[in-house]
C-alpha cells in the first residue's frame, strides 16, 4: 500500500512538473511573440477608407509583426469620438490630425513628439519641404507629419452650369459669388450651400481677405463685430432671396459626409446645391459619389481679396498619441505613408498632393484625370495667388467653432439677424478665448 501511495505521489509530481513545463513553454512563446497591433483612426469617405485599408494590408505584408485595427468616421463624429477617447486615455495609436486642432492636442500632451524618431532614422522627412514640415510643429516639438498638401476649393456642378451657359471664374470676390448664386438659382432652380454647419474655415477665409486674422492669441484678431457681418450677411441674404439651401435639409444628414452633401444627394432642385465649399483633396470623393451625368468643376472660395484670403494647407497630418504603447512602430507606418511610392500609388493623392517631393514626382503620372485637375488647380491657380497660412487655432477654439455654427443656424432660421449674430460672436467668442 505504501509502495502504491509512493508511486501515485511521484506520478502526481511528474504530472505537475510536466504541466508547469508546458505553461512555461507557453509563456515563453508569448514572451517571444513580437506581434504589435496598432489602432489607426481617420475621418473620410468610402474612397479613402478603401485605399487606406489596402495600404495597411500592404504594410503588414512587409512587416508581419505589425497588424492593424482600422477605424474611421465621418468628420463631425470623428472629433467627438477622439475627444471622448482622449478624456479616458484610450486614444488610438495613430490618428489623423487636422491643422485646426493640432495645437489643442499637442498642448494637452496627447500627442508624441516625433523628433526622436526622425533623429534615429525611423521617420525620414528629408524630402519634405521644411515649411510644410514646420506646419506640424508646436513649441519646437514635431507632433504631426503632413500627409498631403491641398487648398480651399469650391466644387460645383459644372455640367449643370454649362448647360445654361453659366461660367464660373477663379478668384471670385464675395459680391461676384452672390451674383453667381442668384443667376444659377434663376436659371436652374439649384441653390448654394455655403459650408453649412462646418463653416469656421470659411469665416477665417473671409477675415483673411480683409487682411486680418481670425485669432490673435487669447482673443479675436479683428477690430469689432462689424468684421463678422459680411459672413453672417451671406446667410441672411441667401435665405431671404431664396438662393441658399434651407437648413432644414440637414436635419437628418451627417454634415461633412460627401455622400450626403446636397450637391450629391437629393431629388429636387430646390433642395439641392450646385456647389460645395470644401478642400481640393475631396474632389475625387465628390466625383466618385456624383451621378454619372455630373461633371464636377473646381475653383477658389470667394473673398473680397482672394490673394490675401487663399492659402496652401496641410490637407491632413498623422500623429502618434501618448496612449500608444508602440510609438516607434506607429512612427514606422507614418514613414511608410510619407516615403513609399508603392503606398502612394494606392492612395493616389486622395489626401492631397504627397508632401515628399520624390513621391509626388513619382506618383503624378499615375494620377487619374481628376487628380491631374487638382494638381493643376493647386500649382497654377492657388500657388501664384495666395498668402501664408494662418497659425493654428488656439486650444479654446473648439467652443468658438460651436458658437459660430450655432449662430449661423439661428440666422438661417431667422431667429436673429446677421448684425446680432456678429455682435454675439464677437462678445461671447472673446470671452471664451480669454478663459
Short mmCIF file of N, CA, C and O in Angstrom, two decimals, residues 234-244 411-412 414:
data_model
loop_
_atom_site.label_atom_id
_atom_site.label_comp_id
_atom_site.label_asym_id
_atom_site.label_seq_id
_atom_site.Cartn_x
_atom_site.Cartn_y
_atom_site.Cartn_z
N UNK A 234 -24.16 86.91 -45.64
CA UNK A 234 -24.28 85.98 -46.75
C UNK A 234 -25.43 85.01 -46.52
O UNK A 234 -26.23 84.74 -47.43
N UNK A 235 -25.53 84.48 -45.30
CA UNK A 235 -26.60 83.54 -44.96
C UNK A 235 -27.94 84.25 -44.87
O UNK A 235 -28.96 83.75 -45.37
N UNK A 236 -27.95 85.41 -44.26
CA UNK A 236 -29.21 86.17 -44.12
C UNK A 236 -29.75 86.54 -45.50
O UNK A 236 -30.95 86.35 -45.78
N UNK A 237 -28.91 87.03 -46.37
CA UNK A 237 -29.33 87.42 -47.71
C UNK A 237 -29.75 86.21 -48.53
O UNK A 237 -30.76 86.25 -49.25
N UNK A 238 -28.99 85.12 -48.41
CA UNK A 238 -29.30 83.91 -49.17
C UNK A 238 -30.64 83.31 -48.82
O UNK A 238 -31.39 82.86 -49.71
N UNK A 239 -30.98 83.30 -47.52
CA UNK A 239 -32.28 82.77 -47.09
C UNK A 239 -33.40 83.70 -47.52
O UNK A 239 -34.44 83.27 -48.03
N UNK A 240 -33.17 85.00 -47.38
CA UNK A 240 -34.19 85.99 -47.75
C UNK A 240 -34.49 85.94 -49.24
O UNK A 240 -35.66 86.00 -49.65
N UNK A 241 -33.44 85.81 -50.06
CA UNK A 241 -33.62 85.83 -51.51
C UNK A 241 -33.79 84.43 -52.10
O UNK A 241 -33.93 84.27 -53.31
N UNK A 242 -33.73 83.42 -51.23
CA UNK A 242 -34.07 82.04 -51.58
C UNK A 242 -33.04 81.32 -52.45
O UNK A 242 -33.33 80.26 -53.03
N UNK A 243 -31.79 81.85 -52.54
CA UNK A 243 -30.78 81.15 -53.33
C UNK A 243 -29.85 80.29 -52.46
O UNK A 243 -28.95 79.64 -52.98
N UNK A 244 -30.11 80.27 -51.16
CA UNK A 244 -29.33 79.44 -50.23
C UNK A 244 -30.18 78.26 -49.80
O UNK A 244 -31.38 78.41 -49.52
N UNK A 411 -29.32 82.40 -37.69
CA UNK A 411 -29.53 83.35 -38.78
C UNK A 411 -30.33 82.71 -39.90
O UNK A 411 -31.27 83.30 -40.44
N UNK A 412 -30.00 81.48 -40.24
CA UNK A 412 -30.69 80.78 -41.32
C UNK A 412 -32.16 80.49 -40.97
O UNK A 412 -33.01 80.43 -41.86
N UNK A 414 -33.84 82.49 -39.11
CA UNK A 414 -34.39 83.85 -38.92
C UNK A 414 -34.76 84.17 -37.48
O UNK A 414 -35.65 84.97 -37.23
#
